[in-house]
Amino acid sequence: MHPSHEDQAVKAYPEGRGVKARPGGRGRAAAGRGWARARTVGGVGAALAVTPYLLIKVVWSFGLLLPTAAMAGAGWRAVNAATAVMAAAGVGLALAFCRPWGERLPAWLVAGPVWVGTGLLVPMLPLAPVLGPAAVGRDRAAGSPDLWTYEQALVMVSLVGVAAGLPLALAGYVRARWPWALGGPLAHPEPGGGTRTSRVPLAVAVAAGCVLLGGAKAYWAAGGAAGLDPDVPHLRDLWWHLLSGSTAVWALAGAWGVLVLALRRGARRVVLPMAAAWVSSGMLFSYGAYGLLALTGMQRPGPELPVAAALAREGGIVLGAAMALVLLLALRDRRRALPG
């Protein structure tokens, strides 16, 4: 019988959070069970949490229980159908994370959707207690019916559940399938054919761009008006300020994470800069791509002037994709230099 990914991970990287390996292997076994439990709890929890969201999107796709007449249009129904498919795929991936067969899926099939999903949802998790009521208040002010309030609350609960469960399942899954990615120290020897000559300059450029974007978002979140349209001050609501502040935090966290990963110094363990760069890159890319809906009239526009909005939106997409490339280069070198 061949050893499982979980068994190989425990042997190669025995350390676990709060668990010290002891003679006899009891510490390694406890660490392995902890990661396996995280996979199961996070995966099943995320699948259950996204189910109400999936059902709502399916209902809206057929034009039923729509909160506004505008959502009866073909464009909105297509968007709801697409997000329903994405939610169904999310259920499948969440279940794959907690089952052995999920470790046989192609890496791109796992990493791509989860990168976008965690980027969209994880930054919202600490803001959910405020963003939820703010979203309901914004919709009520726009004249949405009471039904939308309950639907919005259900959607928010689903998204919070996925945002909490998906990273937990992902961490356990990665620990089992690719133990070298999150286990062990940050520093390691440069492997033969390493990517340092391309990895470091790209990381420096990405970090500089993230600092500029994060600074602009922090300035707007703090009440700055440069780059904003003075004719629409009502669009600078609580929702917009919170999202601007969140983008600033994650852009700066990504700048730190990508530099630490590229230079291999600035942290003892690899997991924190890896997580910061993963979430930050996914957020910048996915939020920028989602912001493109404003150009179609399917999303409420922001208060930024067109040039400022385009720089923040397209800049975020480019920075997120470039940061993901640095992540891939760092992982490639780490895989070649470390065992497991």
Short mmCIF file of C-alpha atoms in Angstrom, two decimals:
data_model
loop_
_atom_site.label_atom_id
_atom_site.label_comp_id
_atom_site.label_asym_id
_atom_site.label_seq_id
_atom_site.Cartn_x
_atom_site.Cartn_y
_atom_site.Cartn_z
CA MET A 1 0.00 0.00 0.00
CA HIS A 2 1.40 3.38 -0.97
CA PRO A 3 1.48 6.11 1.71
CA SER A 4 -1.07 8.88 1.36
CA HIS A 5 -0.23 12.53 0.84
CA GLU A 6 -1.21 13.10 4.47
CA ASP A 7 1.26 10.47 5.72
CA GLN A 8 4.04 11.84 3.52
CA ALA A 9 3.37 15.37 4.75
CA VAL A 10 3.58 14.33 8.40
CA LYS A 11 6.89 12.58 7.81
CA ALA A 12 8.46 15.40 5.81
CA TYR A 13 7.10 18.32 7.82
CA PRO A 14 6.18 17.12 11.33
CA GLU A 15 5.60 20.54 12.81
CA GLY A 16 2.05 21.72 13.36
CA ARG A 17 0.58 24.82 14.93
CA GLY A 18 1.03 24.48 18.65
CA VAL A 19 2.23 20.86 18.34
CA LYS A 20 5.80 19.88 18.96
CA ALA A 21 6.98 16.58 17.52
CA ARG A 22 7.91 14.15 20.31
CA PRO A 23 9.79 10.85 20.27
CA GLY A 24 7.59 7.99 19.17
CA GLY A 25 5.75 10.07 16.59
CA ARG A 26 2.80 11.08 18.79
CA GLY A 27 3.40 14.76 18.07
CA ARG A 28 3.54 14.12 14.32
CA ALA A 29 0.36 12.05 14.48
CA ALA A 30 -1.43 14.80 16.44
CA ALA A 31 -0.32 17.42 13.93
CA GLY A 32 -1.51 15.26 11.04
CA ARG A 33 -4.89 14.69 12.67
CA GLY A 34 -5.25 18.43 13.31
CA TRP A 35 -4.67 19.31 9.67
CA ALA A 36 -7.00 16.50 8.53
CA ARG A 37 -9.70 17.78 10.87
CA ALA A 38 -9.23 21.31 9.51
CA ARG A 39 -9.75 19.99 5.98
CA THR A 40 -12.95 18.20 6.90
CA VAL A 41 -14.50 20.93 9.04
CA GLY A 42 -13.56 23.72 6.64
CA GLY A 43 -14.55 21.86 3.48
CA VAL A 44 -17.91 20.60 4.70
CA GLY A 45 -18.66 23.91 6.38
CA ALA A 46 -17.90 25.89 3.22
CA ALA A 47 -20.04 23.55 1.10
CA LEU A 48 -22.99 23.89 3.48
CA ALA A 49 -22.56 27.66 3.73
CA VAL A 50 -22.56 28.27 -0.02
CA THR A 51 -25.69 26.18 -0.62
CA PRO A 52 -28.21 28.96 0.26
CA TYR A 53 -26.30 31.35 -2.02
CA LEU A 54 -26.44 28.77 -4.81
CA LEU A 55 -30.19 28.29 -4.40
CA ILE A 56 -30.87 32.04 -4.45
CA LYS A 57 -28.83 32.48 -7.62
CA VAL A 58 -30.66 29.61 -9.33
CA VAL A 59 -34.02 31.13 -8.41
CA TRP A 60 -32.96 34.56 -9.69
CA SER A 61 -31.65 33.02 -12.91
CA PHE A 62 -35.21 31.89 -13.67
CA GLY A 63 -36.59 35.36 -12.89
CA LEU A 64 -38.24 34.39 -9.59
CA LEU A 65 -38.29 36.38 -6.31
CA LEU A 66 -36.30 39.20 -7.88
CA PRO A 67 -35.64 42.10 -5.51
CA THR A 68 -35.78 44.73 -8.28
CA ALA A 69 -37.33 44.91 -11.74
CA ALA A 70 -33.92 45.75 -13.22
CA MET A 71 -32.68 42.27 -12.35
CA ALA A 72 -35.26 40.73 -14.70
CA GLY A 73 -33.16 41.79 -17.70
CA ALA A 74 -31.20 39.30 -19.75
CA GLY A 75 -27.86 40.71 -18.60
CA TRP A 76 -28.58 40.28 -14.91
CA ARG A 77 -30.06 36.82 -15.42
CA ALA A 78 -26.91 35.78 -17.25
CA VAL A 79 -24.77 37.11 -14.38
CA ASN A 80 -26.89 35.21 -11.85
CA ALA A 81 -26.65 32.03 -13.92
CA ALA A 82 -22.87 32.41 -14.15
CA THR A 83 -22.51 32.97 -10.40
CA ALA A 84 -24.78 29.96 -9.78
CA VAL A 85 -22.39 27.83 -11.82
CA MET A 86 -19.47 29.27 -9.86
CA ALA A 87 -21.23 28.52 -6.57
CA ALA A 88 -21.91 24.93 -7.70
CA ALA A 89 -18.23 24.59 -8.59
CA GLY A 90 -17.39 26.02 -5.17
CA VAL A 91 -19.44 23.29 -3.49
CA GLY A 92 -17.58 20.67 -5.49
CA LEU A 93 -14.17 22.13 -4.67
CA ALA A 94 -15.01 22.49 -0.99
CA LEU A 95 -15.94 18.81 -0.87
CA ALA A 96 -12.81 17.90 -2.85
CA PHE A 97 -10.70 19.56 -0.19
CA CYS A 98 -11.88 17.14 2.46
CA ARG A 99 -11.81 13.91 0.44
CA PRO A 100 -8.77 11.90 -0.74
CA TRP A 101 -9.94 11.98 -4.37
CA GLY A 102 -9.54 15.75 -4.30
CA GLU A 103 -5.77 15.34 -4.13
CA ARG A 104 -5.82 13.82 -7.62
CA LEU A 105 -7.39 16.85 -9.28
CA PRO A 106 -5.17 18.97 -11.56
CA ALA A 107 -3.43 21.73 -9.63
CA TRP A 108 -4.78 24.48 -11.90
CA LEU A 109 -8.36 23.30 -11.34
CA VAL A 110 -7.92 23.69 -7.60
CA ALA A 111 -5.69 26.76 -7.39
CA GLY A 112 -7.40 29.06 -9.91
CA PRO A 113 -10.96 29.15 -8.56
CA VAL A 114 -9.81 29.09 -4.93
CA TRP A 115 -7.39 31.97 -5.57
CA VAL A 116 -10.25 34.09 -6.88
CA GLY A 117 -12.65 32.90 -4.19
CA THR A 118 -10.39 33.58 -1.23
CA GLY A 119 -9.41 36.92 -2.75
CA LEU A 120 -13.04 37.96 -3.00
CA LEU A 121 -14.27 36.65 0.34
CA VAL A 122 -11.50 36.59 2.94
CA PRO A 123 -11.04 40.41 3.01
CA MET A 124 -14.78 40.76 3.66
CA LEU A 125 -14.73 38.48 6.71
CA PRO A 126 -13.62 41.04 9.34
CA LEU A 127 -15.88 43.69 7.77
CA ALA A 128 -19.01 41.54 7.51
CA PRO A 129 -20.66 42.78 10.74
CA VAL A 130 -20.53 46.32 9.34
CA LEU A 131 -20.70 45.67 5.59
CA GLY A 132 -23.87 43.60 5.89
CA PRO A 133 -26.01 46.32 7.52
CA ALA A 134 -24.37 48.93 5.28
CA ALA A 135 -25.37 46.99 2.15
CA VAL A 136 -28.95 46.60 3.40
CA GLY A 137 -29.15 50.31 4.24
CA ARG A 138 -27.81 51.26 0.80
CA ASP A 139 -30.38 49.08 -0.96
CA ARG A 140 -33.25 50.38 1.16
CA ALA A 141 -32.23 53.94 0.38
CA ALA A 142 -32.32 52.99 -3.32
CA GLY A 143 -35.92 51.80 -2.91
CA SER A 144 -35.38 48.02 -2.86
CA PRO A 145 -38.31 45.99 -1.44
CA ASP A 146 -38.27 44.35 2.00
CA LEU A 147 -37.81 40.92 0.40
CA TRP A 148 -34.35 41.96 -0.73
CA THR A 149 -33.36 42.61 2.88
CA TYR A 150 -33.90 38.97 3.81
CA GLU A 151 -32.25 37.71 0.65
CA GLN A 152 -29.29 39.99 1.23
CA ALA A 153 -28.89 38.72 4.78
CA LEU A 154 -28.96 35.12 3.58
CA VAL A 155 -26.38 35.86 0.90
CA MET A 156 -24.14 37.57 3.46
CA VAL A 157 -24.35 34.59 5.85
CA SER A 158 -23.40 32.25 3.00
CA LEU A 159 -20.43 34.36 1.96
CA VAL A 160 -19.16 34.70 5.54
CA GLY A 161 -19.40 30.93 6.01
CA VAL A 162 -17.42 30.29 2.84
CA ALA A 163 -14.85 32.96 3.75
CA ALA A 164 -14.27 31.25 7.10
CA GLY A 165 -14.34 27.63 5.92
CA LEU A 166 -12.52 27.80 2.59
CA PRO A 167 -9.11 29.02 3.88
CA LEU A 168 -9.22 26.42 6.66
CA ALA A 169 -9.91 23.63 4.17
CA LEU A 170 -7.32 25.02 1.75
CA ALA A 171 -4.62 25.08 4.44
CA GLY A 172 -5.27 21.45 5.36
CA TYR A 173 -5.42 20.42 1.70
CA VAL A 174 -2.13 22.15 0.82
CA ARG A 175 -0.49 20.73 3.93
CA ALA A 176 -1.42 17.23 2.77
CA ARG A 177 -0.76 17.52 -0.96
CA TRP A 178 2.09 20.06 -1.13
CA PRO A 179 3.69 20.08 2.33
CA TRP A 180 6.70 22.06 1.14
CA ALA A 181 4.49 25.03 0.20
CA LEU A 182 3.49 25.98 3.75
CA GLY A 183 5.75 23.85 5.94
CA GLY A 184 9.26 24.59 7.08
CA PRO A 185 11.23 27.82 7.31
CA LEU A 186 11.11 30.70 4.86
CA ALA A 187 14.79 30.61 3.95
CA HIS A 188 16.19 27.87 1.75
CA PRO A 189 19.15 27.54 -0.63
CA GLU A 190 18.74 28.85 -4.15
CA PRO A 191 18.18 25.78 -6.33
CA GLY A 192 19.94 25.18 -9.60
CA GLY A 193 18.15 27.11 -12.32
CA GLY A 194 16.46 29.32 -9.71
CA THR A 195 14.38 32.34 -10.63
CA ARG A 196 16.02 34.99 -8.44
CA THR A 197 17.08 37.23 -11.35
CA SER A 198 13.47 37.58 -12.51
CA ARG A 199 11.65 36.99 -9.22
CA VAL A 200 13.23 39.78 -7.18
CA PRO A 201 12.90 42.68 -9.69
CA LEU A 202 9.30 41.72 -10.40
CA ALA A 203 8.52 41.54 -6.68
CA VAL A 204 10.06 44.98 -6.09
CA ALA A 205 7.99 46.47 -8.90
CA VAL A 206 4.81 44.81 -7.61
CA ALA A 207 5.48 45.97 -4.06
CA ALA A 208 6.01 49.55 -5.25
CA GLY A 209 2.73 49.46 -7.17
CA CYS A 210 0.90 48.02 -4.16
CA VAL A 211 2.24 50.78 -1.93
CA LEU A 212 0.99 53.42 -4.38
CA LEU A 213 -2.43 51.77 -4.70
CA GLY A 214 -2.68 51.14 -0.96
CA GLY A 215 -1.71 54.72 -0.20
CA ALA A 216 -4.37 56.09 -2.55
CA LYS A 217 -7.06 53.83 -1.08
CA ALA A 218 -6.03 54.72 2.47
CA TYR A 219 -6.17 58.42 1.57
CA TRP A 220 -9.72 58.04 0.22
CA ALA A 221 -10.82 55.92 3.18
CA ALA A 222 -9.55 58.64 5.53
CA GLY A 223 -11.64 61.31 3.80
CA GLY A 224 -9.33 62.60 1.06
CA ALA A 225 -11.08 64.09 -1.96
CA ALA A 226 -8.38 64.30 -4.63
CA GLY A 227 -9.29 62.09 -7.59
CA LEU A 228 -12.97 61.95 -6.60
CA ASP A 229 -15.93 63.45 -8.45
CA PRO A 230 -17.20 66.44 -6.43
CA ASP A 231 -20.65 66.14 -8.03
CA VAL A 232 -21.48 62.78 -6.42
CA PRO A 233 -20.56 63.07 -2.72
CA HIS A 234 -23.45 60.74 -1.83
CA LEU A 235 -21.52 57.83 -3.38
CA ARG A 236 -18.86 58.16 -0.67
CA ASP A 237 -20.92 56.08 1.74
CA LEU A 238 -19.85 53.74 4.54
CA TRP A 239 -19.67 50.76 2.17
CA TRP A 240 -17.26 52.55 -0.15
CA HIS A 241 -15.06 53.82 2.72
CA LEU A 242 -14.80 50.35 4.26
CA LEU A 243 -13.90 48.70 0.96
CA SER A 244 -11.32 51.40 0.24
CA GLY A 245 -9.75 50.86 3.65
CA SER A 246 -9.79 47.08 3.22
CA THR A 247 -8.12 47.34 -0.18
CA ALA A 248 -5.44 49.58 1.32
CA VAL A 249 -4.69 47.09 4.09
CA TRP A 250 -4.48 44.09 1.78
CA ALA A 251 -2.45 45.94 -0.86
CA LEU A 252 0.14 46.86 1.76
CA ALA A 253 0.06 43.35 3.22
CA GLY A 254 0.66 41.99 -0.26
CA ALA A 255 3.60 44.35 -0.77
CA TRP A 256 5.19 42.98 2.39
CA GLY A 257 4.39 39.36 1.59
CA VAL A 258 5.67 39.40 -1.98
CA LEU A 259 8.96 41.05 -0.96
CA VAL A 260 9.51 38.60 1.89
CA LEU A 261 8.84 35.63 -0.39
CA ALA A 262 11.08 36.95 -3.16
CA LEU A 263 13.99 37.92 -0.89
CA ARG A 264 13.47 35.02 1.57
CA ARG A 265 14.04 37.19 4.59
CA GLY A 266 11.82 39.22 6.90
CA ALA A 267 9.95 36.31 8.50
CA ARG A 268 10.87 33.04 10.19
CA ARG A 269 8.16 30.81 8.75
CA VAL A 270 6.84 30.85 5.21
CA VAL A 271 3.13 30.54 5.99
CA LEU A 272 2.39 34.18 6.93
CA PRO A 273 3.95 35.93 3.89
CA MET A 274 2.56 33.18 1.65
CA ALA A 275 -0.96 33.73 3.00
CA ALA A 276 -0.65 37.52 2.76
CA ALA A 277 0.52 37.42 -0.86
CA TRP A 278 -2.07 34.78 -1.81
CA VAL A 279 -5.06 36.68 -0.44
CA SER A 280 -3.77 40.08 -1.55
CA SER A 281 -3.09 39.01 -5.14
CA GLY A 282 -6.49 37.31 -5.39
CA MET A 283 -8.25 40.33 -3.94
CA LEU A 284 -6.58 42.91 -6.18
CA PHE A 285 -7.24 40.85 -9.29
CA SER A 286 -10.82 39.78 -8.53
CA TYR A 287 -12.01 43.13 -7.14
CA GLY A 288 -10.54 44.91 -10.15
CA ALA A 289 -12.20 42.47 -12.54
CA TYR A 290 -15.50 42.80 -10.69
CA GLY A 291 -15.19 46.58 -10.92
CA LEU A 292 -15.34 46.25 -14.71
CA LEU A 293 -19.08 45.63 -14.28
CA ALA A 294 -19.44 49.34 -13.51
CA LEU A 295 -18.56 50.03 -17.13
CA THR A 296 -21.57 47.98 -18.26
CA GLY A 297 -24.04 49.74 -15.97
CA MET A 298 -24.65 46.51 -14.03
CA GLN A 299 -22.90 47.77 -10.91
CA ARG A 300 -23.32 50.99 -9.00
CA PRO A 301 -20.47 53.36 -9.99
CA GLY A 302 -18.05 54.69 -7.42
CA PRO A 303 -17.26 58.30 -6.60
CA GLU A 304 -13.85 58.26 -8.32
CA LEU A 305 -13.16 60.30 -11.42
CA PRO A 306 -12.93 58.11 -14.55
CA VAL A 307 -9.14 58.27 -14.78
CA ALA A 308 -8.66 57.54 -11.08
CA ALA A 309 -11.17 54.68 -11.21
CA ALA A 310 -9.44 53.15 -14.24
CA LEU A 311 -5.99 53.40 -12.64
CA ALA A 312 -7.19 51.76 -9.44
CA ARG A 313 -9.23 49.10 -11.22
CA GLU A 314 -6.87 48.06 -14.02
CA GLY A 315 -3.86 48.66 -11.79
CA GLY A 316 -5.28 46.22 -9.27
CA ILE A 317 -5.80 43.59 -11.97
CA VAL A 318 -2.21 43.93 -13.21
CA LEU A 319 -0.73 43.97 -9.70
CA GLY A 320 -2.75 40.94 -8.63
CA ALA A 321 -1.70 38.92 -11.67
CA ALA A 322 1.96 39.96 -11.31
CA MET A 323 1.97 39.11 -7.60
CA ALA A 324 0.53 35.69 -8.42
CA LEU A 325 3.40 35.19 -10.89
CA VAL A 326 5.93 35.97 -8.14
CA LEU A 327 4.13 33.44 -5.95
CA LEU A 328 4.46 30.78 -8.65
CA LEU A 329 8.17 31.54 -9.09
CA ALA A 330 8.75 31.37 -5.33
CA LEU A 331 6.85 28.08 -5.10
CA ARG A 332 8.78 26.64 -8.03
CA ASP A 333 12.10 27.37 -6.34
CA ARG A 334 10.82 26.13 -3.00
CA ARG A 335 9.64 22.87 -4.53
CA ARG A 336 13.04 22.23 -6.11
CA ALA A 337 14.99 23.11 -2.97
CA LEU A 338 12.98 21.33 -0.28
CA PRO A 339 12.04 17.67 0.28
CA GLY A 340 8.50 16.29 0.23
#
